[in-house]
Amino acid sequence: MQLMVIKTDSCEKDAANGCVHVLNNSTPFPTLDHKGRTLFIAYKTLGVVFGGLVTSPLYVYPSMQLKSPTEENYLGIFSIMFWTLSLIGLVKYASIAVRADDQGEGGTFALYSLLCRKININILSSKRSCANSCTTEKQSKLGKFFEESLVARRLLLFIAILGMCMLIGDGVLTPAISAWVEILSAVVLIALFLLQKYGTSRVSFLFSPIMGAWTLTTPLVGIFSIIKHYPSIYKAISPHYIFTFFWRNGKEGWLLLSGTILCITGSEAMFADLGHFNKSSIQIAFLFTIYPSLVLTYAGQTAYLIRNPNDHKDGFYKFIPSAVYWPMFVVSTLAAIVASQSLISATFSIIKQSVALDYFPRVKIVHTSTRQEGEVYSPEVNYILMVLCVAVILIFGDGSEIGNAFGVVVTMVMLITTTLLTLVMIIVWRTPPVLAALYFVVFFVMEGVYVSSVFTKIPEGGWIPFAISLILAFIMFCWFYGRQRKIEYELTNRIDMDRLKTLLSDPGIQRVPGLCFFYTKIQDGLTPVFGHYLKNMKSLHTITVFTTLRYIMVAKVPPHERIIVSKLGLKGVYGCIVQYGYADSLSLEGVDFVLQVTDGLQNQVRDLFDQAQSTTSLDEEIAGIKEAKLAGVVHVRGKTRFHISKSSSWFDRNMIAFYEVLHSNCRSALPALGIPLPHCIEVGMRYEV
């Protein structure tokens, strides 16, 4: 592997400390702009991104509690569905939301990341370096408000977490909504989850022909139904039919919105699955296949139901002509099976983002593609999701309660996305206030009306996603609270350079041969664990590199900023920062990591001596680094636990106790770097709170 050591503008102020950046010169994820490649990816999105959305005709009409529906009722319902698909699907997600990606990553956390990089929210411990935070651009009034208001910042964080939890709840309910026979569905879903380990690319290659057949055949059946039953169905495109629908039906029409909202289920996946594909492919697939397919299918269903008004409980299968019934039954059954893939993939992405940003206990994240950085898979998340999906099917197998719960999830996720996207427009994009206000009013009012309707279904199954989201939010909050308390303790009791000099000046401290990477979570000083280690071991390796794994509130860190090494002013003591965004892969092998750091240290030493125009001890110091590496490499990390004092509050006792349970069962950060476990040493220490 070739290495380059370069100096960057963002690190010029660290020149005195000899700060250099190590660049991995390989390109693991090539970018292909060929039109054919984009079209092929667009085809693959059919099997992953749009499964939930394009199969919604299976359950929309059956979910509605229609009582003696008339022709006017059906025309009004179709008009509502058409404009919902057009405004939310086409305008909001396919045209606006996909532009709000954070370096290729989508979802509510990507929106939150964009805001955090633009304004100094100061919630996370990991902040972007001066390259992004030190900006002279004039801040907006809304941005200043969030910077100055702790309540506003916490509320923004709560909204982002709630959106993420609701999307995971969506991932649990999507497989269950299309269940037809409970036991058979459970078996098929287990098989589906077992396929996830092969990665989104392989799964989409397998599923895309199925969804492609569905997307092509259902609108053909819809066209046939329109011609046969009600050729003038498209007059319902006029919003006039929406107003007359609510005028005639009043409260009953408002309650029916909890069923019509299901026509847009899965649209959030267009945004959340950006990391698995790309913006252009998703837009092409939606505009030229999914959107016209849904409009024609719903038009055909409605045309059939106008002539057969009491068949709405089986509104899909009965509108299929008898000549093609069984082929369509097979296609629809297969499509229903794979429909949940969109939210399963989205769940992997957002869990990966939250783990990287330290909002969720560490789980194993596997990158399943060498071309698409956002393609990830988590075994633990996959199997937990599988258990939850199967449990929902077996417990709520009749489908009505699942449909009610699904509607709650869909509307809440849409509303949260609208809120965060409006903030991105104002603070990040600097959209003219009139346009931002127009967007917010149109979509917030529209989705707010839907939310008010589906909330009436909470006692009838709508509580399910709230229960799932509440549990996830509690886990995330406890983890974040525990991490913050630990960081606060380490910052309060950190060891600065003056204290380090005092400790190393002790004649009882021995320098032993070898290269030691001592991992610390703070940058402005050293972790208290080091003082605990030095006090008890009475020794330090000849070359000691204090290493910080730093996750930054960005999707991807530029390659030249990945590994930063610097000299700390003491003999044989250096600093190293390993920076990663939430879309980056911690794929460094342990040996390669050591090689990059030691090469960076040697180049740094040479640069410093060139600047001082002295070569007195240059060869000696470089030789010392090489000898230490040959003598043996060891990685030391702290294994800290909380000691809860008697004076702690009831809240602290319970929150920290639960955090300890989570921390004891999550994965270590070191194996993610590929560091061999025999070379790792853990130093235990208790933090008193």
XYZ file of C-alpha atoms in Angstrom:
689
model
C 0.000 0.000 0.000
C 1.477 3.356 -1.031
C 1.514 6.163 1.494
C 1.727 9.887 1.036
C 2.484 12.483 3.685
C 1.130 15.900 2.795
C 0.558 19.201 4.533
C -2.863 20.736 4.266
C -4.193 24.242 4.776
C -6.385 23.107 7.655
C -3.298 22.081 9.571
C -0.970 24.998 8.866
C -1.581 26.346 12.355
C -0.192 23.041 13.732
C 3.082 23.356 11.852
C 4.885 24.086 15.063
C 3.809 20.706 16.374
C 4.809 18.982 13.169
C 1.286 17.908 12.308
C 1.148 15.799 9.159
C -1.678 13.921 7.471
C -1.272 10.383 6.194
C -3.074 9.708 2.929
C -4.037 6.289 1.739
C -3.346 6.563 -1.992
C -5.645 3.725 -2.961
C -9.217 4.331 -4.061
C -11.414 1.541 -2.704
C -14.649 3.013 -4.028
C -14.341 4.103 -7.666
C -16.905 6.521 -9.026
C -18.583 5.532 -12.282
C -20.546 8.189 -14.135
C -21.457 6.147 -17.185
C -25.143 6.467 -18.100
C -25.475 2.728 -18.529
C -24.211 2.189 -15.018
C -26.734 4.684 -13.645
C -29.581 2.967 -15.481
C -28.463 -0.404 -14.179
C -28.402 0.943 -10.611
C -31.850 2.447 -11.212
C -33.052 -1.024 -12.170
C -31.542 -2.478 -8.984
C -33.371 0.086 -6.848
C -36.644 -1.608 -7.825
C -35.731 -4.596 -5.666
C -34.688 -2.593 -2.611
C -35.785 1.042 -2.443
C -39.293 0.859 -3.856
C -40.571 -2.501 -2.638
C -42.737 -1.056 0.110
C -44.035 1.827 -1.986
C -44.926 0.015 -5.197
C -46.745 -2.825 -3.386
C -48.987 -0.460 -1.421
C -52.027 -1.189 -3.700
C -52.201 -4.566 -1.956
C -53.424 -3.093 1.306
C -54.598 0.535 0.850
C -58.261 -0.079 0.006
C -58.603 -3.072 2.377
C -57.342 -0.803 5.213
C -60.174 1.711 4.725
C -63.334 1.447 6.785
C -65.713 2.299 3.929
C -69.453 2.236 4.572
C -71.682 2.047 1.484
C -69.168 3.907 -0.720
C -70.460 5.824 -3.713
C -68.908 6.831 -7.022
C -68.181 10.313 -5.633
C -66.425 8.762 -2.625
C -64.134 6.675 -4.794
C -63.331 9.616 -7.066
C -62.461 11.715 -4.020
C -60.251 8.956 -2.561
C -58.383 8.525 -5.847
C -57.894 12.297 -6.091
C -56.425 12.333 -2.563
C -54.073 9.447 -3.397
C -52.992 11.040 -6.678
C -52.062 14.339 -5.059
C -50.441 12.608 -2.090
C -48.214 10.627 -4.456
C -47.498 13.711 -6.556
C -46.722 16.138 -3.737
C -45.069 13.901 -1.151
C -43.549 11.281 -3.426
C -42.621 13.283 -6.525
C -42.033 16.801 -5.178
C -40.909 16.316 -1.593
C -38.809 13.144 -1.712
C -37.789 12.587 -5.346
C -37.092 16.276 -6.087
C -36.146 17.970 -2.791
C -35.210 15.516 -0.029
C -32.713 13.524 -2.127
C -30.776 16.772 -2.639
C -30.270 17.038 1.119
C -27.845 14.133 1.265
C -24.796 14.401 3.462
C -22.042 13.312 1.077
C -24.193 10.513 -0.283
C -25.936 9.485 2.952
C -29.628 10.084 3.547
C -32.137 9.881 6.380
C -33.002 12.018 9.392
C -29.504 11.731 10.843
C -28.032 13.010 7.593
C -30.248 16.110 7.904
C -29.161 16.484 11.526
C -25.531 16.146 10.431
C -25.929 18.896 7.830
C -27.314 21.211 10.506
C -24.605 20.338 13.026
C -21.846 21.035 10.517
C -23.336 24.407 9.658
C -24.090 25.636 13.175
C -22.260 25.100 16.456
C -24.777 22.900 18.241
C -22.203 21.506 20.700
C -24.256 18.453 21.612
C -21.811 15.837 20.397
C -18.331 15.434 21.761
C -16.952 14.891 18.278
C -16.941 18.077 16.256
C -15.543 18.905 12.883
C -12.077 20.337 12.825
C -11.308 23.907 11.931
C -11.684 23.105 8.255
C -15.429 23.246 8.675
C -16.147 24.915 11.981
C -13.951 27.961 11.528
C -16.032 29.781 8.950
C -16.432 33.456 8.338
C -19.778 33.035 6.601
C -22.499 35.100 8.184
C -24.830 32.933 10.233
C -28.603 33.045 9.759
C -30.831 34.287 12.578
C -32.317 30.820 12.979
C -28.833 29.317 13.164
C -27.844 31.788 15.886
C -30.994 30.907 17.787
C -30.046 27.214 17.875
C -26.480 28.043 18.888
C -27.657 30.165 21.807
C -30.568 28.026 23.025
C -29.770 24.780 24.853
C -33.459 23.839 24.849
C -33.665 24.273 21.064
C -30.556 22.145 20.535
C -31.895 19.357 22.720
C -35.266 19.529 21.009
C -33.552 19.242 17.627
C -31.640 16.193 18.852
C -34.846 14.647 20.195
C -36.593 15.153 16.840
C -33.687 13.515 14.962
C -33.645 10.537 17.347
C -37.432 10.170 17.152
C -37.278 10.184 13.355
C -34.639 7.480 13.387
C -36.577 5.321 15.866
C -39.783 5.721 13.884
C -38.001 4.655 10.702
C -36.746 1.511 12.444
C -40.327 0.912 13.585
C -41.309 1.262 9.941
C -38.748 -1.439 9.144
C -40.384 -3.739 11.676
C -43.917 -3.173 10.387
C -43.275 -3.198 6.616
C -42.712 -6.975 6.417
C -45.809 -7.588 8.553
C -48.221 -5.350 6.620
C -48.166 -7.649 3.574
C -48.539 -10.892 5.520
C -51.199 -13.210 4.153
C -50.805 -16.429 6.186
C -49.107 -15.955 9.532
C -46.960 -19.095 9.750
C -45.991 -19.035 6.064
C -45.159 -15.332 6.283
C -42.942 -15.907 9.310
C -41.014 -18.660 7.527
C -40.545 -16.574 4.381
C -39.409 -13.537 6.383
C -36.825 -15.587 8.244
C -35.409 -16.676 4.871
C -35.435 -13.033 3.736
C -33.432 -11.890 6.747
C -30.947 -14.721 6.301
C -30.197 -13.352 2.822
C -29.164 -9.941 4.157
C -25.589 -10.996 4.911
C -24.909 -11.190 1.168
C -25.326 -7.421 0.832
C -27.735 -5.017 -0.818
C -26.218 -5.415 -4.306
C -26.719 -9.171 -4.420
C -30.134 -9.009 -2.770
C -31.294 -6.287 -5.165
C -30.008 -8.311 -8.147
C -32.146 -11.209 -6.926
C -35.249 -9.157 -6.109
C -35.262 -6.596 -8.922
C -36.723 -8.964 -11.566
C -39.632 -9.700 -9.211
C -40.337 -6.042 -8.498
C -39.750 -5.175 -12.145
C -42.409 -7.681 -13.173
C -44.787 -6.272 -10.562
C -44.123 -2.666 -11.572
C -44.772 -3.485 -15.233
C -47.800 -5.776 -14.941
C -49.949 -3.926 -12.398
C -50.304 -0.739 -14.492
C -51.218 -2.892 -17.519
C -54.012 -4.441 -15.485
C -54.915 -0.934 -14.340
C -55.200 0.331 -17.913
C -57.404 -2.639 -18.825
C -59.643 -1.948 -15.819
C -59.928 1.756 -16.691
C -60.977 1.016 -20.272
C -63.441 -1.670 -19.207
C -65.026 -0.083 -16.124
C -64.589 3.721 -16.012
C -62.637 5.433 -18.833
C -63.192 8.899 -17.370
C -61.446 8.098 -14.080
C -58.741 10.720 -14.645
C -61.195 13.542 -14.216
C -60.589 12.844 -10.510
C -57.133 14.428 -10.874
C -58.921 17.735 -10.338
C -58.599 18.841 -6.673
C -62.302 19.701 -6.883
C -63.074 16.084 -6.010
C -61.046 16.348 -2.803
C -63.068 19.309 -1.574
C -66.386 17.691 -2.459
C -65.249 14.455 -0.726
C -64.642 16.224 2.580
C -67.722 18.402 2.169
C -69.939 15.337 1.813
C -68.267 13.059 4.342
C -66.993 15.446 7.013
C -65.495 13.613 10.008
C -65.856 10.225 8.322
C -63.812 11.458 5.363
C -61.159 12.769 7.738
C -60.946 9.363 9.463
C -60.514 7.650 6.070
C -57.220 9.522 5.653
C -55.661 6.935 7.997
C -56.126 4.459 5.137
C -55.265 6.651 2.163
C -51.907 7.609 3.721
C -50.768 4.039 3.148
C -50.491 4.814 -0.582
C -47.219 6.630 0.139
C -45.720 3.998 2.465
C -42.073 3.377 1.729
C -41.437 6.807 0.213
C -39.015 7.620 3.044
C -36.800 4.815 1.729
C -36.003 6.989 -1.315
C -34.140 9.258 1.082
C -32.956 6.785 3.716
C -31.475 4.337 1.147
C -29.351 6.954 -0.636
C -26.177 5.445 0.786
C -26.946 2.116 -0.876
C -27.479 3.633 -4.324
C -27.335 7.239 -5.581
C -29.591 10.201 -6.202
C -29.839 9.940 -9.996
C -30.737 6.252 -10.048
C -33.477 6.706 -7.436
C -34.948 9.713 -9.250
C -34.934 7.938 -12.623
C -36.564 4.814 -11.210
C -39.295 6.742 -9.395
C -40.112 9.194 -12.176
C -40.199 6.753 -15.080
C -41.450 3.525 -13.464
C -42.767 3.741 -9.890
C -44.839 6.921 -10.105
C -46.694 6.108 -13.365
C -47.129 2.496 -12.222
C -48.794 3.551 -8.963
C -51.020 6.163 -10.597
C -52.257 3.697 -13.238
C -52.719 0.888 -10.710
C -54.728 3.017 -8.283
C -56.748 4.431 -11.169
C -57.555 0.895 -12.333
C -58.480 -0.242 -8.829
C -60.737 2.765 -8.350
C -62.378 2.273 -11.757
C -63.210 -1.326 -10.820
C -64.526 -0.346 -7.370
C -66.788 2.345 -8.823
C -68.625 -0.436 -10.686
C -68.233 -2.900 -7.782
C -68.397 -0.656 -4.712
C -68.585 -3.395 -2.072
C -65.407 -5.211 -3.154
C -63.055 -2.786 -1.394
C -62.106 -5.351 1.302
C -60.309 -7.263 -1.435
C -59.737 -4.267 -3.666
C -56.644 -5.593 -5.402
C -57.181 -9.231 -6.280
C -60.786 -8.793 -7.411
C -59.903 -6.128 -9.961
C -57.513 -8.535 -11.706
C -59.084 -10.156 -14.825
C -59.726 -13.874 -14.408
C -57.553 -14.715 -17.437
C -54.388 -13.465 -15.722
C -55.431 -13.995 -12.101
C -53.035 -16.798 -11.194
C -49.932 -15.323 -12.875
C -50.682 -12.032 -11.113
C -51.265 -13.877 -7.841
C -47.792 -15.425 -8.084
C -46.169 -12.075 -8.955
C -48.009 -10.251 -6.158
C -47.112 -12.928 -3.632
C -43.410 -12.707 -4.510
C -43.550 -8.893 -4.513
C -45.163 -8.872 -1.067
C -42.369 -11.086 0.239
C -39.557 -8.773 -0.886
C -41.415 -5.500 -0.247
C -39.806 -5.091 3.169
C -36.261 -4.924 1.764
C -36.372 -1.133 1.417
C -36.777 -0.486 5.139
C -34.455 -3.322 6.161
C -31.629 -1.708 4.165
C -32.553 1.730 5.530
C -32.415 0.378 9.097
C -28.864 -0.880 8.561
C -27.827 2.545 7.269
C -29.282 4.611 10.096
C -28.013 2.229 12.792
C -24.559 2.533 11.259
C -24.823 6.329 11.301
C -25.958 6.430 14.924
C -23.237 4.011 16.062
C -20.582 6.085 14.319
C -21.887 9.248 15.996
C -21.925 7.491 19.401
C -25.695 7.572 19.820
C -26.169 3.806 19.851
C -24.277 0.891 21.456
C -21.559 -0.440 19.188
C -22.685 -3.299 16.967
C -20.854 -5.084 14.185
C -21.051 -3.196 10.881
C -20.045 -5.057 7.713
C -19.441 -3.233 4.426
C -20.811 -5.522 1.740
C -19.694 -3.598 -1.346
C -16.392 -2.285 -2.676
C -18.160 0.210 -4.942
C -20.924 1.687 -2.811
C -19.695 2.965 0.536
C -23.141 3.109 2.103
C -23.902 -0.598 1.585
C -23.722 -2.033 5.086
C -25.049 -4.973 7.051
C -25.242 -5.564 10.797
C -25.734 -9.153 12.003
C -27.045 -8.163 15.441
C -29.491 -5.611 14.046
C -30.603 -8.036 11.351
C -31.529 -10.809 13.766
C -33.190 -8.484 16.284
C -35.246 -7.017 13.437
C -36.136 -10.530 12.294
C -37.393 -11.513 15.759
C -39.473 -8.336 16.064
C -41.018 -8.760 12.591
C -41.957 -12.380 13.205
C -43.383 -11.488 16.629
C -45.539 -8.716 15.133
C -46.892 -11.084 12.468
C -47.707 -13.871 14.908
C -49.266 -11.554 17.509
C -51.128 -9.172 15.154
C -51.689 -11.531 12.260
C -55.108 -10.240 11.198
C -53.530 -7.204 9.542
C -55.929 -4.461 10.667
C -53.929 -3.449 13.746
C -50.697 -3.608 11.753
C -52.218 -1.309 9.127
C -53.189 1.197 11.809
C -49.714 1.062 13.319
C -48.129 1.426 9.890
C -50.063 4.611 9.197
C -48.815 6.190 12.435
C -45.184 5.419 11.568
C -45.454 6.694 7.999
C -46.968 10.054 8.939
C -44.598 10.701 11.854
C -41.496 10.011 9.756
C -42.786 12.293 6.986
C -43.567 15.093 9.441
C -40.131 14.891 11.074
C -38.417 14.894 7.671
C -40.408 17.984 6.659
C -39.358 19.801 9.847
C -35.646 18.979 9.545
C -35.623 19.619 5.799
C -37.117 23.078 6.362
C -34.288 23.864 8.799
C -31.752 22.651 6.223
C -33.324 24.929 3.612
C -33.054 27.975 5.862
C -29.729 27.348 7.635
C -27.678 25.328 5.115
C -29.080 26.084 1.668
C -30.066 29.676 2.483
C -33.319 29.246 0.568
C -35.339 32.481 0.291
C -37.660 32.635 3.325
C -40.769 32.824 1.143
C -39.946 29.540 -0.624
C -38.945 27.803 2.615
C -42.166 28.998 4.267
C -44.212 27.824 1.270
C -42.623 24.371 1.448
C -43.158 24.119 5.207
C -46.762 25.304 5.174
C -47.832 23.039 2.295
C -46.248 19.843 3.562
C -46.566 20.407 7.304
C -50.271 21.185 6.998
C -50.867 18.285 4.618
C -48.955 15.775 6.743
C -50.314 17.291 9.950
C -53.860 16.524 8.794
C -52.792 12.946 8.075
C -51.171 12.686 11.545
C -54.337 13.943 13.235
C -56.298 11.219 11.457
C -53.971 8.282 12.126
C -53.615 9.245 15.791
C -57.225 8.185 16.256
C -55.961 4.666 15.501
C -53.490 4.553 18.402
C -55.792 2.425 20.607
C -56.392 0.089 17.632
C -52.767 -0.856 16.995
C -51.169 2.542 16.493
C -49.438 2.134 19.849
C -47.123 -0.549 18.420
C -44.636 1.804 16.676
C -44.707 4.164 19.650
C -43.741 1.289 21.934
C -40.917 0.231 19.602
C -39.713 3.823 19.169
C -39.900 4.523 22.893
C -37.718 1.523 23.684
C -35.174 2.482 21.004
C -35.167 6.124 22.082
C -34.612 5.087 25.711
C -31.652 2.921 24.691
C -30.170 5.741 22.605
C -30.710 8.347 25.327
C -29.190 6.150 28.057
C -26.191 5.386 25.886
C -25.699 9.028 24.972
C -26.146 10.126 28.601
C -23.588 7.591 29.834
C -21.082 8.572 27.145
C -21.508 12.245 27.989
C -20.979 11.622 31.707
C -17.852 9.631 30.928
C -16.512 12.377 28.667
C -17.251 14.994 31.334
C -15.262 12.994 33.909
C -12.333 12.542 31.541
C -12.248 16.226 30.624
C -12.355 17.202 34.294
C -9.587 14.766 35.276
C -7.521 14.822 32.109
C -3.744 14.868 32.123
C -2.279 17.900 30.355
C 1.243 18.189 28.963
C 2.648 19.796 32.102
C 1.289 16.979 34.243
C 2.651 14.437 31.766
C 6.123 15.957 32.043
C 5.910 15.737 35.814
C 4.837 12.098 35.690
C 7.594 11.115 33.261
C 10.247 12.965 35.279
C 9.744 10.470 38.115
C 12.988 8.431 38.302
C 10.925 5.357 39.138
C 9.356 5.329 35.655
C 11.198 2.928 33.349
C 11.199 3.146 29.537
C 10.801 -0.339 28.063
C 11.448 -1.341 24.427
C 8.498 -1.378 22.046
C 5.836 0.700 20.340
C 2.676 1.403 22.312
C -0.584 2.840 21.001
C -2.428 4.211 24.015
C -6.051 4.976 23.107
C -7.665 8.070 24.567
C -11.093 9.588 23.935
C -10.067 13.215 24.414
C -7.721 15.370 22.372
C -6.837 18.289 24.630
C -4.914 16.149 27.078
C -4.787 12.496 28.038
C -7.330 10.183 29.582
C -7.168 9.618 33.372
C -6.651 5.930 32.594
C -3.092 6.755 31.520
C -2.265 8.225 34.934
C -3.777 5.131 36.538
C -1.680 2.916 34.232
C 1.558 4.800 34.830
C 1.031 4.894 38.590
C 0.638 1.123 38.826
C 2.894 -0.157 36.024
C 5.789 2.265 36.627
C 6.847 1.907 32.988
C 6.322 3.397 29.532
C 7.330 2.158 26.093
C 10.181 3.956 24.334
C 7.766 5.071 21.631
C 4.259 5.845 22.873
C 1.570 7.148 20.536
C -1.554 8.535 22.194
C -4.289 7.665 19.709
C -7.776 9.110 19.459
C -10.500 7.475 17.346
C -12.525 10.495 16.349
C -15.898 10.235 14.666
C -16.795 13.527 13.026
C -20.265 14.871 12.230
C -19.794 14.327 8.495
C -20.496 11.416 6.193
C -16.932 11.085 4.897
C -13.607 12.524 6.003
C -11.228 13.549 3.179
C -8.476 10.937 2.788
C -5.710 13.393 3.736
C -7.436 14.069 7.050
C -7.983 10.448 8.047
C -4.803 9.940 10.105
C -3.071 12.920 11.726
C 0.193 12.450 13.634
C 2.015 15.032 15.721
C 4.871 15.307 18.207
C 3.895 16.185 21.768
C 7.214 17.756 22.797
C 8.512 14.866 24.908
C 11.029 12.246 23.907
C 9.350 9.267 22.302
C 5.843 10.619 22.907
C 3.551 11.366 19.960
C -0.089 12.022 19.214
C -2.309 10.425 16.580
C -5.892 11.196 15.573
C -7.812 8.682 13.446
C -10.801 10.525 11.939
C -13.851 8.887 10.389
C -17.268 10.030 9.309
C -20.318 7.851 9.699
C -20.206 6.711 6.065
C -16.505 5.810 6.193
C -15.324 2.257 6.662
C -12.989 1.415 9.541
C -11.345 -1.119 7.275
C -7.706 -0.534 8.186
C -5.870 -3.711 9.047
C -3.862 -3.549 12.256
C -0.503 -3.985 10.476
C -1.331 -1.377 7.853
C -2.446 1.051 10.545
C 0.873 0.692 12.390
C 2.763 1.113 9.115
C 0.906 4.304 8.219
C 1.468 5.845 11.623
C 5.166 4.956 11.869
C 5.847 6.182 8.325
C 4.007 9.378 9.205
C 6.113 9.808 12.354
C 9.343 9.347 10.420
C 8.335 11.870 7.780
C 7.286 14.261 10.507
C 10.660 13.970 12.207
C 12.403 14.671 8.910
C 10.223 17.723 8.253
C 10.907 19.138 11.698
C 14.628 18.686 11.377
C 14.568 20.247 7.888
C 12.847 23.283 9.338
C 15.398 23.577 12.159
C 18.271 22.997 9.729
C 19.770 20.438 12.081
C 20.590 16.751 11.579
C 22.228 16.097 14.946
C 19.828 13.419 16.193
C 17.676 12.864 13.092
C 18.995 9.379 12.323
C 18.907 8.476 15.988
C 15.225 9.356 16.410
C 14.160 7.610 13.193
C 16.165 4.551 14.208
C 14.430 4.623 17.590
C 11.022 4.481 15.900
C 12.077 1.543 13.733
C 13.626 -0.336 16.658
C 10.519 0.178 18.784
C 8.358 -1.205 16.004
C 10.561 -4.285 15.644
C 10.636 -4.816 19.422
C 6.881 -5.281 19.437
C 3.623 -3.376 19.108
C 0.980 -3.228 21.797
C -2.381 -1.450 21.882
C -3.579 -0.242 25.279
C -7.120 0.913 25.953
C -9.034 1.788 29.071
C -11.836 -0.433 30.330
C -13.686 1.999 32.516
C -16.688 1.470 34.738
C -18.744 3.907 36.750
C -18.722 3.866 40.528
C -21.975 5.457 41.647
C -21.517 7.368 44.873
C -24.168 7.454 47.594
C -24.785 11.137 46.904
C -25.867 10.447 43.301
C -29.458 11.203 42.386
C -32.034 8.520 41.632
C -31.971 9.544 37.965
C -28.179 9.171 37.715
C -28.226 5.814 39.480
C -30.739 4.284 37.086
C -29.477 5.865 33.877
C -25.842 4.970 34.534
C -26.761 1.472 35.724
C -28.561 0.805 32.420
C -25.666 2.349 30.489
C -23.305 -0.079 32.229
C -25.461 -2.977 31.069
C -25.341 -1.695 27.487
C -21.621 -0.987 27.640
C -20.831 -4.439 29.022
C -22.610 -6.117 26.111
C -21.505 -3.955 23.174
C -18.503 -4.443 20.954
C -15.099 -2.882 21.500
C -13.948 -0.138 19.143
C -10.499 -1.687 18.613
C -11.443 -4.776 16.574
C -13.001 -2.388 14.069
C -9.489 -1.322 13.145
C -8.474 -4.920 12.509
C -6.071 -4.941 15.465
C -5.193 -8.493 16.588
C -6.637 -9.148 20.020
C -3.395 -10.756 21.367
C -1.768 -7.326 20.944
C -4.453 -5.544 22.980
C -4.241 -4.724 26.687
C -7.155 -3.373 28.701
C -6.520 -1.240 31.781
C -9.422 -1.157 34.192
C -10.428 1.980 36.112
C -13.532 3.168 37.932
C -14.926 6.649 37.407
C -16.768 7.970 40.426
C -19.928 9.977 39.714
